[in-house]
Structure formats: C-alpha cells, structure tokens
Short mmCIF file of C-alpha atoms and ligand atoms in Angstrom, two decimals:
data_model
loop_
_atom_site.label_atom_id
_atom_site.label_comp_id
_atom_site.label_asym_id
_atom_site.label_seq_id
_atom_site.Cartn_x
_atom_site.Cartn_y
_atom_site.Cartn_z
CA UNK A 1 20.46 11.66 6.67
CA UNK A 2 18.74 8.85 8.01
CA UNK A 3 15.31 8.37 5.81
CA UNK A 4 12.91 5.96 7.98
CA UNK A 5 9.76 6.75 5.70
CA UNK A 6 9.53 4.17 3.35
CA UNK A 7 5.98 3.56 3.33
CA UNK A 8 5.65 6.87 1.67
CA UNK A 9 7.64 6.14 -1.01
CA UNK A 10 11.16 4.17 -1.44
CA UNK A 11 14.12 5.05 -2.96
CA UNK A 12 14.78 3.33 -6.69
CA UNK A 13 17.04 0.41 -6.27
CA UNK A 14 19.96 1.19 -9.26
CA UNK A 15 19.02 -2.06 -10.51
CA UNK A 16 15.93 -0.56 -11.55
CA UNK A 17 17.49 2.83 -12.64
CA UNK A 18 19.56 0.63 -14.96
CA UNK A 19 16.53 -1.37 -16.44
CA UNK A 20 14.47 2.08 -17.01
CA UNK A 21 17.33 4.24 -18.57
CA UNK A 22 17.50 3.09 -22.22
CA UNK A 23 13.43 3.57 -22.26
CA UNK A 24 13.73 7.24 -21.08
CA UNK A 25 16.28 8.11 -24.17
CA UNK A 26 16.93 5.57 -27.18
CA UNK A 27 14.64 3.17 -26.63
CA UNK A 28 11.14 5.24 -27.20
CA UNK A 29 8.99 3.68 -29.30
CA UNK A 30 5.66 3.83 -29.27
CA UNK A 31 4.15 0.17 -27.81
CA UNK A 32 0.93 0.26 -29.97
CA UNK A 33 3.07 1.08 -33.25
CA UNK A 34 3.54 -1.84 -35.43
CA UNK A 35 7.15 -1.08 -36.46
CA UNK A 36 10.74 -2.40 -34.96
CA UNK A 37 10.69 0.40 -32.07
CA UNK A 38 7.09 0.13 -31.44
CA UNK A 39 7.57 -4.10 -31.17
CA UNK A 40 10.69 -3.21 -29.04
CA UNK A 41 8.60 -1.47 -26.21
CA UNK A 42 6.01 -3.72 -26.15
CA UNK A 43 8.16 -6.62 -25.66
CA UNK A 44 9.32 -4.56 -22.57
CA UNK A 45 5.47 -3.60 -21.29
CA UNK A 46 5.07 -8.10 -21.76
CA UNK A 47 8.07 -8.89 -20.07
CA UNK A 48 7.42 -6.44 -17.08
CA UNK A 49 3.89 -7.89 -16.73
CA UNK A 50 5.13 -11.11 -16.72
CA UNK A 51 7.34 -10.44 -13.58
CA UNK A 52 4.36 -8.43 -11.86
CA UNK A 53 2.39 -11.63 -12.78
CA UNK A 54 4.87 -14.26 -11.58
CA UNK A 55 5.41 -12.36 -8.29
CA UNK A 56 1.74 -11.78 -7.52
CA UNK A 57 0.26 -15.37 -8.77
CA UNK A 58 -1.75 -13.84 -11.68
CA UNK A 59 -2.31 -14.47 -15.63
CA UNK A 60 -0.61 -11.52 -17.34
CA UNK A 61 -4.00 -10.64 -18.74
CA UNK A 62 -4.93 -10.05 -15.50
CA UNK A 63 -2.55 -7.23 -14.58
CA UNK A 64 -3.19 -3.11 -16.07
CA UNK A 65 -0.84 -0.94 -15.64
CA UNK A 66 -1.75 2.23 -14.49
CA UNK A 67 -0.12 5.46 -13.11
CA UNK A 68 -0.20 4.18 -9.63
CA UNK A 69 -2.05 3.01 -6.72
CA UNK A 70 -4.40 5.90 -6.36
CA UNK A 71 -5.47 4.84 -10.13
CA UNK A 72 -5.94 0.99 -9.79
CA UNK A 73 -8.08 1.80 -6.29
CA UNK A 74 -9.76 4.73 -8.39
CA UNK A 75 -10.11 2.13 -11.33
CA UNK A 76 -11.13 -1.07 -9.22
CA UNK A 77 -13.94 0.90 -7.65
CA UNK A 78 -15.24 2.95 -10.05
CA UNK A 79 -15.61 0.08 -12.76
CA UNK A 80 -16.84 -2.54 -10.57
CA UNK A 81 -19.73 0.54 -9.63
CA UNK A 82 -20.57 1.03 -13.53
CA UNK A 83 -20.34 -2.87 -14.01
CA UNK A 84 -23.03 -3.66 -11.34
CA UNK A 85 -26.27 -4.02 -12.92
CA UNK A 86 -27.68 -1.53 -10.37
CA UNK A 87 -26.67 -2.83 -7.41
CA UNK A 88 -25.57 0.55 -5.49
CA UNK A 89 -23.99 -0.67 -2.08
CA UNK A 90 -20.37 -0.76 -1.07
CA UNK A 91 -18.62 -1.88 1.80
CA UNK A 92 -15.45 -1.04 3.07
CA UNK A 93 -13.13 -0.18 6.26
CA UNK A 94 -12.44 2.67 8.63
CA UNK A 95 -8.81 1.63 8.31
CA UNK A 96 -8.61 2.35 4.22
CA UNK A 97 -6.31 5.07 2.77
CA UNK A 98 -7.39 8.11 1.81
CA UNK A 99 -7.37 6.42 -2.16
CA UNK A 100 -10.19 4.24 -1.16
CA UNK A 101 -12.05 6.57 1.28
CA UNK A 102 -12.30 9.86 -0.71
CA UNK A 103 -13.46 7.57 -3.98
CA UNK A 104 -15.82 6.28 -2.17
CA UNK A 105 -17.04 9.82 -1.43
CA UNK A 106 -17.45 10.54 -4.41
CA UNK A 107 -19.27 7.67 -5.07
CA UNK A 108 -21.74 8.51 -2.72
CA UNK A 109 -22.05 11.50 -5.16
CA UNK A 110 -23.41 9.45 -7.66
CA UNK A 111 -25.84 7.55 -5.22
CA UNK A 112 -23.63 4.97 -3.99
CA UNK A 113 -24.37 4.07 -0.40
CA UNK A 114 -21.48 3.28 1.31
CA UNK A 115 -20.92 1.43 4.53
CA UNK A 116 -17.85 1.28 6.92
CA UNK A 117 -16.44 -1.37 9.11
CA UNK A 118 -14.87 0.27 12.08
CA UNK A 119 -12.25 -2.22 13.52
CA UNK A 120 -13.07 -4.16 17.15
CA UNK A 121 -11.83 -2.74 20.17
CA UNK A 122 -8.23 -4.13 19.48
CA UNK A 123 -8.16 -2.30 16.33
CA UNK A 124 -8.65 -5.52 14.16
CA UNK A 125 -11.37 -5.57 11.21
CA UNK A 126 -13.23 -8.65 12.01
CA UNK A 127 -14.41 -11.39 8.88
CA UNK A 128 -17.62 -11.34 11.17
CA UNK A 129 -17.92 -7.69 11.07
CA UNK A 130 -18.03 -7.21 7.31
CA UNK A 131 -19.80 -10.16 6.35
CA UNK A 132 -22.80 -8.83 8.55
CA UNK A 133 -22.96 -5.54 6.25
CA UNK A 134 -23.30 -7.25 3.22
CA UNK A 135 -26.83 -7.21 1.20
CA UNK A 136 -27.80 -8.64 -2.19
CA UNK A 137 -27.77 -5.66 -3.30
CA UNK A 138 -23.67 -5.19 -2.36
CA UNK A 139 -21.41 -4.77 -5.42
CA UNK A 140 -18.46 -4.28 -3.93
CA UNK A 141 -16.30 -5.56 -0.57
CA UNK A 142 -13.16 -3.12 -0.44
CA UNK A 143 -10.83 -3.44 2.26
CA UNK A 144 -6.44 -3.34 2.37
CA UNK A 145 -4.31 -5.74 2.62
CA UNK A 146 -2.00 -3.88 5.01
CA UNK A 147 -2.65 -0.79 6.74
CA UNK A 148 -0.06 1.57 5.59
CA UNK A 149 0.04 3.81 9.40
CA UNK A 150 0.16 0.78 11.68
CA UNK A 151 1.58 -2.55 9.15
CA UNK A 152 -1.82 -4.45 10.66
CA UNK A 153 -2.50 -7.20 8.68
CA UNK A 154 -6.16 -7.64 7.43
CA UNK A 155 -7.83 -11.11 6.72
CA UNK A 156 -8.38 -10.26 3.08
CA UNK A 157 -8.99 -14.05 1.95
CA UNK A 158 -11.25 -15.15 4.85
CA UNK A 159 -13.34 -11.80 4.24
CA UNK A 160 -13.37 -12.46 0.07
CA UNK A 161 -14.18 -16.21 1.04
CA UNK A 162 -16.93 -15.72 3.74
CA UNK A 163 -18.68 -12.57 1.84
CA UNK A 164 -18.85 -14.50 -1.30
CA UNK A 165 -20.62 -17.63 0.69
CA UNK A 166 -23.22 -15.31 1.83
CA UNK A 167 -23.38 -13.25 -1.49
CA UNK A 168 -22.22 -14.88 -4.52
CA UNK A 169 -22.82 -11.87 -6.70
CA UNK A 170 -20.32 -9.78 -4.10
CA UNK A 171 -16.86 -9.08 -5.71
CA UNK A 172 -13.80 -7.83 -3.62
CA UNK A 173 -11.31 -5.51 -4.16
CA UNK A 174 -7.69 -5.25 -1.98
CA UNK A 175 -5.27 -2.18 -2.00
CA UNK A 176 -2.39 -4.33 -1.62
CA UNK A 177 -0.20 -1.23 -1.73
CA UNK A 178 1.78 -1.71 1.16
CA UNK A 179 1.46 -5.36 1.08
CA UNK A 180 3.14 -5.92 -2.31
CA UNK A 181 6.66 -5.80 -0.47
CA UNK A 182 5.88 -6.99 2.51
CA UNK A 183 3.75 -10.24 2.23
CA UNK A 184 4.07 -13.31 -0.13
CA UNK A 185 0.89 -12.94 -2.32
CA UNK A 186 -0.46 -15.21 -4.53
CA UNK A 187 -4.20 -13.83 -6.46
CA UNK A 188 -5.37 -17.17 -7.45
CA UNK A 189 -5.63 -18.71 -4.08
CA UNK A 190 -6.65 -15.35 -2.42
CA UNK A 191 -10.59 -15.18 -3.90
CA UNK A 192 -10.53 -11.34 -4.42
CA UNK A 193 -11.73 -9.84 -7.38
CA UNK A 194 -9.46 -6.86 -7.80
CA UNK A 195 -5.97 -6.15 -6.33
CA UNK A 196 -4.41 -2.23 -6.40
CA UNK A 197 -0.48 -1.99 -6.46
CA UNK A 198 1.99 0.57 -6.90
CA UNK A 199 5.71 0.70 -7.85
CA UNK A 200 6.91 3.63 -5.79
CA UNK A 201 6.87 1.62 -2.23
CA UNK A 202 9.18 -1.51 -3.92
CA UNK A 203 12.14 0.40 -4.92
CA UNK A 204 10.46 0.97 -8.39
CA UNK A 205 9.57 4.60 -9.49
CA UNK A 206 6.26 7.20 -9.19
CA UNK A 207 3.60 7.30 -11.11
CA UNK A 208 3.13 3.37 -11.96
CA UNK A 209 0.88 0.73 -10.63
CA UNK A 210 -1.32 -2.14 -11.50
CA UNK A 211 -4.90 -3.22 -11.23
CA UNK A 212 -5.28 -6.91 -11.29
CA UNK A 213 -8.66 -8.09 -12.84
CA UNK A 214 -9.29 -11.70 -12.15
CA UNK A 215 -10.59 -13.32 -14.94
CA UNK A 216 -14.22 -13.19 -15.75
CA UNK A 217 -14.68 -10.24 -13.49
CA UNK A 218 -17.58 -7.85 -13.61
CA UNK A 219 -15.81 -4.45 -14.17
CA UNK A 220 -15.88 -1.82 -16.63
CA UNK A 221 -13.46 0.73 -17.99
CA UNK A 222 -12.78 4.10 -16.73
CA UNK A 223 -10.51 5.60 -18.94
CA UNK A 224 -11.19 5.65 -22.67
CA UNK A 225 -9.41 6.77 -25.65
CA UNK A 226 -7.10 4.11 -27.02
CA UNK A 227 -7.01 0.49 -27.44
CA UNK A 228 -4.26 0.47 -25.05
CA UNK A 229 -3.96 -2.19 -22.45
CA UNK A 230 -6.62 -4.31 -23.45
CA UNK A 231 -9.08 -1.66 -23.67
CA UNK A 232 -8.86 -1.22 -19.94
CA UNK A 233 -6.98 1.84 -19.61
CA UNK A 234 -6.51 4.03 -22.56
CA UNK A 235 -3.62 6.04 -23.30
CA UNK A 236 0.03 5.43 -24.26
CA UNK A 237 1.98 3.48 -21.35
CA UNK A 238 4.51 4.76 -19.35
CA UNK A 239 7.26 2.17 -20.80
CA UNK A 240 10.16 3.34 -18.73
CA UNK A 241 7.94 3.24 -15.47
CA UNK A 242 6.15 0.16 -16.41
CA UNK A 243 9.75 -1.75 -16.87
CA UNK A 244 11.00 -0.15 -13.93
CA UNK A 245 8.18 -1.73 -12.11
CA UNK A 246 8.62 -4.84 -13.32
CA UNK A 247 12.34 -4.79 -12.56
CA UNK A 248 11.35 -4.22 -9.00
CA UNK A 249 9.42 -7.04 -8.02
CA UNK A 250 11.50 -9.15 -9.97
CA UNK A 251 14.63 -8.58 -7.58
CA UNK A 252 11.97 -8.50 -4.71
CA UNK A 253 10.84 -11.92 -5.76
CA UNK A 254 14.68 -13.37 -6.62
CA UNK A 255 15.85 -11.99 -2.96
CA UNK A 256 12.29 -12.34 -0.82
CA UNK A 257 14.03 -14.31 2.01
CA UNK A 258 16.66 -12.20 2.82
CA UNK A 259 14.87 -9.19 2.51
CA UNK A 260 12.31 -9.87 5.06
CA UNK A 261 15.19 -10.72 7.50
CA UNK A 262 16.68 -7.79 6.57
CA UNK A 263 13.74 -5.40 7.35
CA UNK A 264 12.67 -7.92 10.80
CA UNK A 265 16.35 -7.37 11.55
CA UNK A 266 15.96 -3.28 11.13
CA UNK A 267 12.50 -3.54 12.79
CA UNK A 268 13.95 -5.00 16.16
CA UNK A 269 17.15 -3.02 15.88
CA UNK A 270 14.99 0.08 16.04
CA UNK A 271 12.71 -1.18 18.90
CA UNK A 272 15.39 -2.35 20.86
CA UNK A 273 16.89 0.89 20.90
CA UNK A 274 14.21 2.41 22.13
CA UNK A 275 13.99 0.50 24.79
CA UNK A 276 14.69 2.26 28.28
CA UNK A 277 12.54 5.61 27.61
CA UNK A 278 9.52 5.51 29.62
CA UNK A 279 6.12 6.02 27.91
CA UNK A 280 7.05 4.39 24.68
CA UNK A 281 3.76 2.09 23.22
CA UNK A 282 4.51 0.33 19.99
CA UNK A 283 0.51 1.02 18.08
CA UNK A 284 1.51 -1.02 15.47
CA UNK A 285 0.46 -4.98 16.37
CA UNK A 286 3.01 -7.51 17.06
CA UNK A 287 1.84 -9.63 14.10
CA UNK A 288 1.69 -6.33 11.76
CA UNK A 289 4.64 -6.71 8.36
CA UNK A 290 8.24 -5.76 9.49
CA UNK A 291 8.66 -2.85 7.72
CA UNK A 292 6.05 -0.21 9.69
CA UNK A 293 6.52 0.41 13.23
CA UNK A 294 3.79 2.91 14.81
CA UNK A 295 5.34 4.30 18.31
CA UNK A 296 3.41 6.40 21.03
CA UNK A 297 5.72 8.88 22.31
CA UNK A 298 3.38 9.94 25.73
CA UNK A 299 3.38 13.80 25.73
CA UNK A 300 5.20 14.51 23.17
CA UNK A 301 3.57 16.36 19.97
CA UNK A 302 4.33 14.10 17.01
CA UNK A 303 4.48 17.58 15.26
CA UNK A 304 7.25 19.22 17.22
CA UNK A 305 8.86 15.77 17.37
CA UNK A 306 9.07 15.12 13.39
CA UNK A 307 10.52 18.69 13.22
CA UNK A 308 13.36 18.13 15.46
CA UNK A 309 14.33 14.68 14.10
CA UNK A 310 14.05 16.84 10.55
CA UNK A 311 16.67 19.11 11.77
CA UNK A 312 19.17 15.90 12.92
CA UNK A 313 18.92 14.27 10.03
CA UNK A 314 16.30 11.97 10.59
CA UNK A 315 13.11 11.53 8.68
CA UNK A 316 9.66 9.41 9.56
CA UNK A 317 5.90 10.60 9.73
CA UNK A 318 3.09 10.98 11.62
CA UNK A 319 0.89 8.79 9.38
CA UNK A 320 0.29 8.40 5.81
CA UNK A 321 2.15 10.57 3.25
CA UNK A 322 -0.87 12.53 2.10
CA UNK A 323 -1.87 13.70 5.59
CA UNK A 324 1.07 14.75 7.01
CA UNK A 325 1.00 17.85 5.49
CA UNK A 326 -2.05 18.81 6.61
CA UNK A 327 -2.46 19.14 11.02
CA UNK A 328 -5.15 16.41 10.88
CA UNK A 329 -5.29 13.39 13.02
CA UNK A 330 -4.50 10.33 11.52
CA UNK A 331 -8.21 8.41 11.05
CA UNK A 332 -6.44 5.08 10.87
CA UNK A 333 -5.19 5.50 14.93
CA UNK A 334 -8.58 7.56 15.85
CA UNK A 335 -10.65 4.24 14.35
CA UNK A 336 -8.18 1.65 16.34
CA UNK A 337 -9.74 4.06 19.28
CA UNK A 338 -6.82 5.50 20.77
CA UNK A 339 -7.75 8.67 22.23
CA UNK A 340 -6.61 11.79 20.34
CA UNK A 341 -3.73 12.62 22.89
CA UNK A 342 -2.26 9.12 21.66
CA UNK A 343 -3.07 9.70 18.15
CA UNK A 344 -1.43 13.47 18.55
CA UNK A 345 1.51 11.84 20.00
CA UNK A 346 2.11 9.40 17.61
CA UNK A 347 5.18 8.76 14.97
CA UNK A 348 5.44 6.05 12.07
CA UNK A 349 9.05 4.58 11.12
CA UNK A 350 9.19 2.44 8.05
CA UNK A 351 12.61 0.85 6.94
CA UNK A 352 13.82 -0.13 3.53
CA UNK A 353 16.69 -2.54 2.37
CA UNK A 354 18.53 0.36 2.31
CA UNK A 355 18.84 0.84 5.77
CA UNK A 356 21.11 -0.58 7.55
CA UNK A 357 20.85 -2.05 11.41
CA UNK A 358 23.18 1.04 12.53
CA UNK A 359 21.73 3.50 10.84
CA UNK A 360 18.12 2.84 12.50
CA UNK A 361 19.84 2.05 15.69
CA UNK A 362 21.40 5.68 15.36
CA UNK A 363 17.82 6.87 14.41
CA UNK A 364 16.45 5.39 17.43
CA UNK A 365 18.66 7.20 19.29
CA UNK A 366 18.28 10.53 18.25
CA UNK A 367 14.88 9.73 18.70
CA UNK A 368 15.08 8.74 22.20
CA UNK A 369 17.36 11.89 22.83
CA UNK A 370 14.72 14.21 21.09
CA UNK A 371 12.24 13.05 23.22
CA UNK A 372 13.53 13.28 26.58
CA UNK A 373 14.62 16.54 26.05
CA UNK A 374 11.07 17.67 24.77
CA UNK A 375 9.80 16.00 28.17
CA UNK A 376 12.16 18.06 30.35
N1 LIG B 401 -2.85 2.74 -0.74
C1 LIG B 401 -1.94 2.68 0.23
C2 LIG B 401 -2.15 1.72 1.36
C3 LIG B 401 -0.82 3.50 0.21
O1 LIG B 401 0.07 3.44 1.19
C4 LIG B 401 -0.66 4.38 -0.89
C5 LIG B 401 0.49 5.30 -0.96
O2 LIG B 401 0.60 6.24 -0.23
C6 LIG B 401 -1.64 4.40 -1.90
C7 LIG B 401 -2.72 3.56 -1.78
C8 LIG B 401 -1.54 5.31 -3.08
O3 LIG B 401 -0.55 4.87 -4.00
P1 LIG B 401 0.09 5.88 -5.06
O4 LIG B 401 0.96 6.81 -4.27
O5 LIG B 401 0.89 5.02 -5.99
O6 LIG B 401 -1.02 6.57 -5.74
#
C-alpha cells in the first residue's frame, strides 16, 4: 500500500508510540490529583506544553490542550464571540475548512454576522481584501494558515498586522492545522490572537490539539466543569495524547531541516513522474508547503479515479478528509474559480516522512497508468 493522504491524518511516528505507552497503562494518574501519580502526569501535561511552546514561539501559558483542531477552531471562535463586548461581526475566508466555516454557521445562529473573503482571481486571499471588510464593530479576523486541499500559503501576519492598524480592537485567529508541520512558526512575531493545532497531521495521535491564547487576549471559556487547564477547558486531559503530542513536534523541531527536504524531495519525485501525460494541471501554487500537491486530471472523474488507485494499492483524496465521503465539490477549488469540471476532476496527494522517493514515484505511476486507461 502506498498511503499519499497525509493531510488527513498521519501515521504515529514509534517515537511517539513509545513516549505515549506507559500513560495508556501504568502511568495513569490523575493530573489535577495532588498525590505522587497525580504529580507524575502533570509533569508530563508541563513538559509536553513546553515542547508545543518551544516549537511554536509561545509562553506555555499560552497553549490549551484540547481534543483537536476542530476544538481549538470551535474554542478560538466561540470565546472570542462571548468575550466581545457586543461587537457581533466576523470575518473570515472562502478558503477555511469546514471547522471554521460550519462554526461560523452556527454563529450566525446566535446573530453573528459573518462575512467571507473569496480569494482574487488567482485563488490568493488578498491583505487588501480583508482589511476592507473590517468594521469597528469586527471581533474577530479568522483565516488559515495553509489551505489543507491546495498547500496555498495565506499572509496570516500581514492580514493580523494591517487589520489591527485599521481596528485596534480586531483580534485574529489562524487554523494553523496544516501549517504546524509544514512552516517554521513563531506566535510572538506573528500578531495573531489565537492559533488552532492538532496532533494527528505531525505523526502524533487523534483526538489532541491546542489553542494558543496570546497573552492578554479577549476570550472566554467554552467548556466548563473543572479547574482543568487554567480554567480554559474543563475536564480531565488526555495525558497519553497530550504527551504524544508533545513528543511529535519535539522530533519535528530536532529534525525540521531534513524533513522539509525530505517531503520537497517526495513532492518533485511525484511531479516528475507525472510528467509526460497530457492534461495534467498542478492546482496547488508553486509557492504552496511541500507536502500537498493538488493535480487536475482533465476528464477524468476524481471519483472513479480514487477508486481505482484504492484497488492498486494507492491511497489520496479528492479534498479534505471530511468531504470526501460525501459526492460534494470541494468549496476550496470552486472559490479559487476553477470551473466544476476541474474541480470534479481533481485529486490531492500529500506525503509524509514516511514515504519514500520510490514509493511516490511508484504512486505516480500507477496514477499515470490509471488515468490513461480511464481516457481510452
Ligand atoms: N483545519 C484544517 C486545515 C484541517 O486540515 C483539519 C483536519 O482535517 C482540521 C482543521 C480539523 O482538525 P481535527 O481533525 O484535529 O479536528
């Protein structure tokens, strides 16, 4: 099997498997309990924040964890909402995942009004774009740090910077999901407010995230109960997750170098490949994060294509994780204003360390096999 989906989730790294295992069985106490095993598991939740926090460029105090990405974005949007002093309007991007879109739905609901930034005609969200839909009465700028159908790159720190000059009140959120592996971060220097991460795309496992909080923030909690997490997110953590998170970014950060090359290497590999087959358009931009390549296969249903390369052993998508089960079109390509036979026709391939540069070269050429064959 050849697994090219790693944006929808990654496999766990055995470092990581190795760091989590003595928190699933003997090591299970209780981090808010004030005895030996209780102390035990909270030195694990302090350590693991400190390598989320070292990795990202935050204060520890900064950093929540949470039960994944969906949660932070849920968390970050929600509490900056009931933290606004009554200021009702949001802004955000046609390019968002699902996690930011559907919230924002629902806050609507609750008489949010929420505006969207559709991208320019090359599919980029401009600074100049989202800065013109902000009002005094904005609480929130949301947009992603990288798209997780295409890799695009958004300017999140010129958008924080310039909305903030024109609205000092404004606070921004990211959903640096898909960026956490993929681009050196550092919070401080990037002016946003609020930053959404989650474990499962880094080689760490499901159901854990974070929500950064920059200090002084306006933001309120969601989730009540305990004292847990600074009274940010109540309820007893997820220790094993939580220091299986932290174990991932901390080889991420110890190996960064070579693992970009690594995925550039896979990423050209895998384009190369390809190379030769008539009507193949790469939709993800040439200055989008190694590890996503978006491909427009002309006339061929990404459907009918996924389900072949299923059957030889090869798996990818036709767009984000939570879609693809359903037969919609992806909104991320239908915003960059490709016209539905493109977006109908189009596959995502995202590579992980553990891929290998002849193992997506073979994948490339089933691929390229599949789809001549579909054409004839
Ligand atoms: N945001 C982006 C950009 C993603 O790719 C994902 C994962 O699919 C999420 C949010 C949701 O993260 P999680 O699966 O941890 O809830």
């Amino acid at each position: 099997m050849i697994y090219l989906d790693n944006a929808a989730t990654t496999q766990v790294h055995p470092d990581v498997f190795e760091a989590m295992q003595p928190y699933l069985a003997l090591q299970y106490g209780n981090p808010s309990s004030i005895h030996a095993f209780g102390r035990a598991a909270k030195a694990a939740l302090d350590k693991a924040r400190a390598q989320l926090a070292s990795f990202v460029g935050a204060y520890p105090q900064e950093l929540t964890f949470t039960s994944g990405g969906t949660e932070a974005i849920h968390a970050a949007l929600f509490g900056s909402f009931l933290a606004s002093g009554g200021r009702k309007h949001l802004v955000t991007t046609a390019l968002e995942h699902h996690a930011v879109l559907h919230t924002c739905d629902f806050l609507r609901t609750l008489g949010c009004e929420v505006t969207i930034v559709e991208p320019a005609a090359d599919g980029r969200i401009r600074v100049e774009d989202v800065v013109e839909r902000v009002r005094p009465d904005t609480f929130l700028v949301s947009v992603m740090a990288v798209n997780n159908e295409t890799g695009a790159v958004l300017p999140v720190t010129d958008i924080a910077r310039a909305v903030k000059e024109k609205v000092p009140t404004v606070q921004v959120h990211s959903d640096m999901v898909q960026a956490l592996g993929t681009l050196r971060l550092d919070l401080h220097e990037s002016a946003v407010d609020f930053a959404s991460f989650s474990g499962h795309k880094v080689y760490g496992p499901k159901g854990v995230g974070a929500l950064y909080i920059r200090k002084g923030s306006n933001w309120k909690a969601v989730l009540h109960g305990g004292a847990q997490e600074r009274e940010r997110r109540a309820g007893t953590e997820n220790v094993a997750g939580i220091v299986g998170f932290g174990a991932a970014v901390h080889r991420l950060h110890e190996h960064w170098d070579a693992h970009i090359r690594h995925i550039i290497g896979l990423r050209d590999a895998f384009w190369r490949a390809l190379q030769g087959l008539p009507g193949v358009t790469r939709n993800s931009p040439q200055d989008a994060v190694p590890s996503i390549l978006n491909v427009w296969f002309e006339g061929v249903r990404s459907d009918t294509l996924l389900m072949r390369l299923d059957m030889a052993g090869v798996a990818a998508s036709a767009g984000s994780a939570c879609t693809a089960g359903s037969l919609e079109p992806s909104h991320v390509l239908q915003a960059c204003g490709y016209p539905d036979e493109r977006v109908r026709q189009s596959i995502r391939f995202s590579f992980s360390e553990f891929n290998s540069e002849e193992e997506v070269t073979r994948g490339a050429e089933i691929t390229r096999d599949i789809v001549q064959e579909l054409r004839r």
